[in-house]
Amino acid sequence: MPGAGFKRTAARGSFLVNTIRHWAYSMVEAAVADGTADDSIISKQINQPGISNTNLRDAVAVMYGAGVDTTVSAIINFLYAMARHPEWQERTRKEMEVILGHDHMPTMEDISRLEIFNAVWKESFRWNPPVPLGIPHVSSKEDTWKGYYIPKGTILHCNIGQSLFFVVRPPDSPPGWILRDPRIWGNDGHQFNPNRFLAGKNPTIGQLPDVSSIPFGFGRRICPGRYLAERLALQFSAAILSTYNVLPPKGEPTQFDTVFQDSVVRRPANFQCRFEPLRTSN
Ligand code: HEM
């Protein structure tokens, strides 16, 4: 039936949401019952007085739904930046070798000592934040902000990063997005340039906004998973760089073009790269 495609989309969405809700929980529930469960939030909290099993199941489903695609996209965006910028990949790896040596995977304590790696990570997060328009909010009453009238019931997005979706901006704001705004980042805001996060290269580094926070939203609904997400993504990315050379697909130039897939979460569509092992013993 022409025009009924949305029904199939809704049915698929409903199927996926229910799978997220029941699949992992049921698996761990069965494993707890037969005594083979690994350590996890569900196995620790199930059948405990503090939270009902239904609430536990749904809380974990929200963590999965909100946390997996976003965190994976942050890592993919980082790998994309590394495959396109081998010079920064090389510098980051040299820093790791000098500061950490070769005998272990980088820990969070190690990562805090890696100035170049942190600059490269921040720049990737700024350049391509995974949720560029945040999550929409609705104004509960009418408001005026800098002369811009916002009627009650308006759907509002935070213009965090680049997105293909059309965005209406307040009249005095420049074209662009918070994380590429030339008033904050200068005229090279569209370029990948980790120097802006290196104190030795950027004398005004202290005036930059907190790029570890903006991609997670604002105010009382800021992402509650941000610390977990940052730790996961940093550790994954550092582990990959300390073990593999990340290369463009075979036969592709370094500056390969990639179309970004745009929905709530943004990342390169069908992204491919090659992982070349750096050492055989680690
Ligand atoms: C790099 C990874 C992530 C990014 C970029 C991200 C980004 C965001 C953003 C922009 C929002 C909307 C905030 C607002 O309304 O102002 C949000 C909300 C939320 N995030 Fe994340 N997130 C990430 C990972 C996670 C993880 C790992 C979890 C859970 C384990 C999580 C759970 C949530 C939840 C539950 C909300 C809704 C909060 C509310 O409405 O009160 N997120 N996230």
mmCIF file with all atom_site columns, C-alpha atoms in Angstrom, residues 98-220:
data_model
loop_
_atom_site.group_PDB
_atom_site.id
_atom_site.type_symbol
_atom_site.label_atom_id
_atom_site.label_alt_id
_atom_site.label_comp_id
_atom_site.label_asym_id
_atom_site.label_entity_id
_atom_site.label_seq_id
_atom_site.pdbx_PDB_ins_code
_atom_site.Cartn_x
_atom_site.Cartn_y
_atom_site.Cartn_z
_atom_site.occupancy
_atom_site.B_iso_or_equiv
_atom_site.pdbx_formal_charge
_atom_site.auth_seq_id
_atom_site.auth_comp_id
_atom_site.auth_asym_id
_atom_site.auth_atom_id
_atom_site.pdbx_PDB_model_num
ATOM 1   C CA . VAL A 1 98  ? 57.563 6.692  25.126 1.00 0.00 ? 98  VAL A CA 1
ATOM 2   C CA . ILE A 1 99  ? 55.250 7.069  28.125 1.00 0.00 ? 99  ILE A CA 1
ATOM 3   C CA . LEU A 1 100 ? 53.754 3.574  28.404 1.00 0.00 ? 100 LEU A CA 1
ATOM 4   C CA . GLY A 1 101 ? 56.214 1.228  26.697 1.00 0.00 ? 101 GLY A CA 1
ATOM 5   C CA . HIS A 1 102 ? 54.923 -1.944 25.062 1.00 0.00 ? 102 HIS A CA 1
ATOM 6   C CA . ASP A 1 103 ? 54.034 -4.294 27.867 1.00 0.00 ? 103 ASP A CA 1
ATOM 7   C CA . HIS A 1 104 ? 50.411 -3.507 28.671 1.00 0.00 ? 104 HIS A CA 1
ATOM 8   C CA . MET A 1 105 ? 47.152 -2.037 27.400 1.00 0.00 ? 105 MET A CA 1
ATOM 9   C CA . PRO A 1 106 ? 46.621 1.604  28.412 1.00 0.00 ? 106 PRO A CA 1
ATOM 10  C CA . THR A 1 107 ? 44.687 1.989  31.672 1.00 0.00 ? 107 THR A CA 1
ATOM 11  C CA . MET A 1 108 ? 42.660 5.093  32.590 1.00 0.00 ? 108 MET A CA 1
ATOM 12  C CA . GLU A 1 109 ? 45.547 6.188  34.804 1.00 0.00 ? 109 GLU A CA 1
ATOM 13  C CA . ASP A 1 110 ? 47.900 5.868  31.800 1.00 0.00 ? 110 ASP A CA 1
ATOM 14  C CA . ILE A 1 111 ? 45.484 7.738  29.548 1.00 0.00 ? 111 ILE A CA 1
ATOM 15  C CA . SER A 1 112 ? 45.463 10.753 31.879 1.00 0.00 ? 112 SER A CA 1
ATOM 16  C CA . ARG A 1 113 ? 49.219 11.116 31.166 1.00 0.00 ? 113 ARG A CA 1
ATOM 17  C CA . LEU A 1 114 ? 48.844 11.072 27.359 1.00 0.00 ? 114 LEU A CA 1
ATOM 18  C CA . GLU A 1 115 ? 48.605 14.717 26.335 1.00 0.00 ? 115 GLU A CA 1
ATOM 19  C CA . ILE A 1 116 ? 48.573 14.115 22.580 1.00 0.00 ? 116 ILE A CA 1
ATOM 20  C CA . PHE A 1 117 ? 46.141 11.207 22.741 1.00 0.00 ? 117 PHE A CA 1
ATOM 21  C CA . ASN A 1 118 ? 43.736 13.324 24.836 1.00 0.00 ? 118 ASN A CA 1
ATOM 22  C CA . ALA A 1 119 ? 44.026 16.236 22.390 1.00 0.00 ? 119 ALA A CA 1
ATOM 23  C CA . VAL A 1 120 ? 43.342 13.927 19.435 1.00 0.00 ? 120 VAL A CA 1
ATOM 24  C CA . TRP A 1 121 ? 40.383 12.330 21.227 1.00 0.00 ? 121 TRP A CA 1
ATOM 25  C CA . LYS A 1 122 ? 38.867 15.704 22.161 1.00 0.00 ? 122 LYS A CA 1
ATOM 26  C CA . GLU A 1 123 ? 39.295 16.977 18.627 1.00 0.00 ? 123 GLU A CA 1
ATOM 27  C CA . SER A 1 124 ? 37.540 13.923 17.206 1.00 0.00 ? 124 SER A CA 1
ATOM 28  C CA . PHE A 1 125 ? 34.679 14.382 19.711 1.00 0.00 ? 125 PHE A CA 1
ATOM 29  C CA . ARG A 1 126 ? 34.441 18.070 18.757 1.00 0.00 ? 126 ARG A CA 1
ATOM 30  C CA . TRP A 1 127 ? 34.735 17.483 15.017 1.00 0.00 ? 127 TRP A CA 1
ATOM 31  C CA . ASN A 1 128 ? 32.082 14.764 14.891 1.00 0.00 ? 128 ASN A CA 1
ATOM 32  C CA . PRO A 1 129 ? 29.996 14.490 18.053 1.00 0.00 ? 129 PRO A CA 1
ATOM 33  C CA . PRO A 1 130 ? 27.785 11.364 17.912 1.00 0.00 ? 130 PRO A CA 1
ATOM 34  C CA . VAL A 1 131 ? 24.487 13.119 18.825 1.00 0.00 ? 131 VAL A CA 1
ATOM 35  C CA . PRO A 1 132 ? 24.750 16.432 16.917 1.00 0.00 ? 132 PRO A CA 1
ATOM 36  C CA . LEU A 1 133 ? 21.266 17.737 17.701 1.00 0.00 ? 133 LEU A CA 1
ATOM 37  C CA . GLY A 1 134 ? 20.988 16.311 21.215 1.00 0.00 ? 134 GLY A CA 1
ATOM 38  C CA . ILE A 1 135 ? 17.644 14.865 22.249 1.00 0.00 ? 135 ILE A CA 1
ATOM 39  C CA . PRO A 1 136 ? 14.641 17.151 21.553 1.00 0.00 ? 136 PRO A CA 1
ATOM 40  C CA . HIS A 1 137 ? 12.956 18.947 24.435 1.00 0.00 ? 137 HIS A CA 1
ATOM 41  C CA . VAL A 1 138 ? 9.546  20.674 24.470 1.00 0.00 ? 138 VAL A CA 1
ATOM 42  C CA . SER A 1 139 ? 9.087  24.113 26.059 1.00 0.00 ? 139 SER A CA 1
ATOM 43  C CA . SER A 1 140 ? 6.546  23.770 28.886 1.00 0.00 ? 140 SER A CA 1
ATOM 44  C CA . LYS A 1 141 ? 5.697  27.492 28.707 1.00 0.00 ? 141 LYS A CA 1
ATOM 45  C CA . GLU A 1 142 ? 6.307  30.357 26.288 1.00 0.00 ? 142 GLU A CA 1
ATOM 46  C CA . ASP A 1 143 ? 9.619  32.148 26.604 1.00 0.00 ? 143 ASP A CA 1
ATOM 47  C CA . THR A 1 144 ? 11.768 34.824 24.997 1.00 0.00 ? 144 THR A CA 1
ATOM 48  C CA . TRP A 1 145 ? 15.495 34.364 24.626 1.00 0.00 ? 145 TRP A CA 1
ATOM 49  C CA . LYS A 1 146 ? 17.687 37.144 23.226 1.00 0.00 ? 146 LYS A CA 1
ATOM 50  C CA . GLY A 1 147 ? 14.625 38.568 21.449 1.00 0.00 ? 147 GLY A CA 1
ATOM 51  C CA . TYR A 1 148 ? 13.733 35.183 19.979 1.00 0.00 ? 148 TYR A CA 1
ATOM 52  C CA . TYR A 1 149 ? 10.158 34.187 20.824 1.00 0.00 ? 149 TYR A CA 1
ATOM 53  C CA . ILE A 1 150 ? 9.671  30.528 21.744 1.00 0.00 ? 150 ILE A CA 1
ATOM 54  C CA . PRO A 1 151 ? 5.971  29.540 21.931 1.00 0.00 ? 151 PRO A CA 1
ATOM 55  C CA . LYS A 1 152 ? 4.803  26.961 24.474 1.00 0.00 ? 152 LYS A CA 1
ATOM 56  C CA . GLY A 1 153 ? 5.082  23.462 23.001 1.00 0.00 ? 153 GLY A CA 1
ATOM 57  C CA . THR A 1 154 ? 8.033  24.250 20.700 1.00 0.00 ? 154 THR A CA 1
ATOM 58  C CA . ILE A 1 155 ? 10.354 21.340 20.008 1.00 0.00 ? 155 ILE A CA 1
ATOM 59  C CA . LEU A 1 156 ? 13.899 22.518 20.759 1.00 0.00 ? 156 LEU A CA 1
ATOM 60  C CA . HIS A 1 157 ? 17.185 20.975 19.749 1.00 0.00 ? 157 HIS A CA 1
ATOM 61  C CA . CYS A 1 158 ? 20.674 21.921 20.925 1.00 0.00 ? 158 CYS A CA 1
ATOM 62  C CA . ASN A 1 159 ? 22.751 22.742 17.871 1.00 0.00 ? 159 ASN A CA 1
ATOM 63  C CA . ILE A 1 160 ? 25.782 20.808 19.121 1.00 0.00 ? 160 ILE A CA 1
ATOM 64  C CA . GLY A 1 161 ? 27.403 19.541 15.943 1.00 0.00 ? 161 GLY A CA 1
ATOM 65  C CA . GLN A 1 162 ? 27.091 19.157 12.225 1.00 0.00 ? 162 GLN A CA 1
ATOM 66  C CA . SER A 1 163 ? 23.917 17.481 10.994 1.00 0.00 ? 163 SER A CA 1
ATOM 67  C CA . LEU A 1 164 ? 22.159 17.263 7.655  1.00 0.00 ? 164 LEU A CA 1
ATOM 68  C CA . PHE A 1 165 ? 18.879 18.213 9.270  1.00 0.00 ? 165 PHE A CA 1
ATOM 69  C CA . PHE A 1 166 ? 17.645 21.742 8.766  1.00 0.00 ? 166 PHE A CA 1
ATOM 70  C CA . VAL A 1 167 ? 17.901 23.842 11.913 1.00 0.00 ? 167 VAL A CA 1
ATOM 71  C CA . VAL A 1 168 ? 16.249 27.215 12.588 1.00 0.00 ? 168 VAL A CA 1
ATOM 72  C CA . ARG A 1 169 ? 18.709 29.386 14.506 1.00 0.00 ? 169 ARG A CA 1
ATOM 73  C CA . PRO A 1 170 ? 18.257 32.533 16.557 1.00 0.00 ? 170 PRO A CA 1
ATOM 74  C CA . PRO A 1 171 ? 18.762 35.494 14.152 1.00 0.00 ? 171 PRO A CA 1
ATOM 75  C CA . ASP A 1 172 ? 22.078 36.667 15.677 1.00 0.00 ? 172 ASP A CA 1
ATOM 76  C CA . SER A 1 173 ? 23.801 33.284 15.654 1.00 0.00 ? 173 SER A CA 1
ATOM 77  C CA . PRO A 1 174 ? 26.399 32.587 12.961 1.00 0.00 ? 174 PRO A CA 1
ATOM 78  C CA . PRO A 1 175 ? 25.968 29.712 10.523 1.00 0.00 ? 175 PRO A CA 1
ATOM 79  C CA . GLY A 1 176 ? 27.509 26.663 12.088 1.00 0.00 ? 176 GLY A CA 1
ATOM 80  C CA . TRP A 1 177 ? 27.234 24.590 15.204 1.00 0.00 ? 177 TRP A CA 1
ATOM 81  C CA . ILE A 1 178 ? 28.455 25.050 18.770 1.00 0.00 ? 178 ILE A CA 1
ATOM 82  C CA . LEU A 1 179 ? 31.349 22.681 18.210 1.00 0.00 ? 179 LEU A CA 1
ATOM 83  C CA . ARG A 1 180 ? 32.395 24.381 14.955 1.00 0.00 ? 180 ARG A CA 1
ATOM 84  C CA . ASP A 1 181 ? 31.382 27.954 15.765 1.00 0.00 ? 181 ASP A CA 1
ATOM 85  C CA . PRO A 1 182 ? 34.136 30.232 14.337 1.00 0.00 ? 182 PRO A CA 1
ATOM 86  C CA . ARG A 1 183 ? 33.774 32.603 17.327 1.00 0.00 ? 183 ARG A CA 1
ATOM 87  C CA . ILE A 1 184 ? 34.988 29.780 19.564 1.00 0.00 ? 184 ILE A CA 1
ATOM 88  C CA . TRP A 1 185 ? 37.153 27.633 17.319 1.00 0.00 ? 185 TRP A CA 1
ATOM 89  C CA . GLY A 1 186 ? 38.414 30.141 14.772 1.00 0.00 ? 186 GLY A CA 1
ATOM 90  C CA . ASN A 1 187 ? 38.149 29.791 11.022 1.00 0.00 ? 187 ASN A CA 1
ATOM 91  C CA . ASP A 1 188 ? 39.495 26.237 10.948 1.00 0.00 ? 188 ASP A CA 1
ATOM 92  C CA . GLY A 1 189 ? 36.614 24.831 13.015 1.00 0.00 ? 189 GLY A CA 1
ATOM 93  C CA . HIS A 1 190 ? 35.694 22.518 10.125 1.00 0.00 ? 190 HIS A CA 1
ATOM 94  C CA . GLN A 1 191 ? 39.201 21.040 10.060 1.00 0.00 ? 191 GLN A CA 1
ATOM 95  C CA . PHE A 1 192 ? 40.565 18.263 12.253 1.00 0.00 ? 192 PHE A CA 1
ATOM 96  C CA . ASN A 1 193 ? 43.302 20.031 14.198 1.00 0.00 ? 193 ASN A CA 1
ATOM 97  C CA . PRO A 1 194 ? 44.204 18.583 17.631 1.00 0.00 ? 194 PRO A CA 1
ATOM 98  C CA . ASN A 1 195 ? 46.755 21.405 18.134 1.00 0.00 ? 195 ASN A CA 1
ATOM 99  C CA . ARG A 1 196 ? 43.894 23.497 19.504 1.00 0.00 ? 196 ARG A CA 1
ATOM 100 C CA . PHE A 1 197 ? 43.851 21.173 22.548 1.00 0.00 ? 197 PHE A CA 1
ATOM 101 C CA . LEU A 1 198 ? 47.619 21.245 23.136 1.00 0.00 ? 198 LEU A CA 1
ATOM 102 C CA . ALA A 1 199 ? 48.735 23.882 25.636 1.00 0.00 ? 199 ALA A CA 1
ATOM 103 C CA . GLY A 1 200 ? 52.088 24.320 23.879 1.00 0.00 ? 200 GLY A CA 1
ATOM 104 C CA . LYS A 1 201 ? 50.378 25.076 20.556 1.00 0.00 ? 201 LYS A CA 1
ATOM 105 C CA . ASN A 1 202 ? 47.350 27.093 21.645 1.00 0.00 ? 202 ASN A CA 1
ATOM 106 C CA . PRO A 1 203 ? 47.962 29.983 24.069 1.00 0.00 ? 203 PRO A CA 1
ATOM 107 C CA . THR A 1 204 ? 44.174 30.544 24.488 1.00 0.00 ? 204 THR A CA 1
ATOM 108 C CA . ILE A 1 205 ? 43.420 26.914 25.327 1.00 0.00 ? 205 ILE A CA 1
ATOM 109 C CA . GLY A 1 206 ? 42.053 28.006 28.728 1.00 0.00 ? 206 GLY A CA 1
ATOM 110 C CA . GLN A 1 207 ? 39.200 29.848 27.005 1.00 0.00 ? 207 GLN A CA 1
ATOM 111 C CA . LEU A 1 208 ? 37.889 26.793 25.166 1.00 0.00 ? 208 LEU A CA 1
ATOM 112 C CA . PRO A 1 209 ? 34.612 25.306 26.383 1.00 0.00 ? 209 PRO A CA 1
ATOM 113 C CA . ASP A 1 210 ? 34.565 21.832 27.917 1.00 0.00 ? 210 ASP A CA 1
ATOM 114 C CA . VAL A 1 211 ? 34.415 19.585 24.888 1.00 0.00 ? 211 VAL A CA 1
ATOM 115 C CA . SER A 1 212 ? 34.093 16.499 27.095 1.00 0.00 ? 212 SER A CA 1
ATOM 116 C CA . SER A 1 213 ? 30.716 17.798 28.264 1.00 0.00 ? 213 SER A CA 1
ATOM 117 C CA . ILE A 1 214 ? 28.956 19.638 25.375 1.00 0.00 ? 214 ILE A CA 1
ATOM 118 C CA . PRO A 1 215 ? 28.346 16.507 23.224 1.00 0.00 ? 215 PRO A CA 1
ATOM 119 C CA . PHE A 1 216 ? 26.410 15.028 26.174 1.00 0.00 ? 216 PHE A CA 1
ATOM 120 C CA . GLY A 1 217 ? 23.793 17.811 26.332 1.00 0.00 ? 217 GLY A CA 1
ATOM 121 C CA . PHE A 1 218 ? 23.038 20.409 28.973 1.00 0.00 ? 218 PHE A CA 1
ATOM 122 C CA . GLY A 1 219 ? 21.294 21.150 32.258 1.00 0.00 ? 219 GLY A CA 1
ATOM 123 C CA . ARG A 1 220 ? 19.412 18.712 34.394 1.00 0.00 ? 220 ARG A CA 1
#
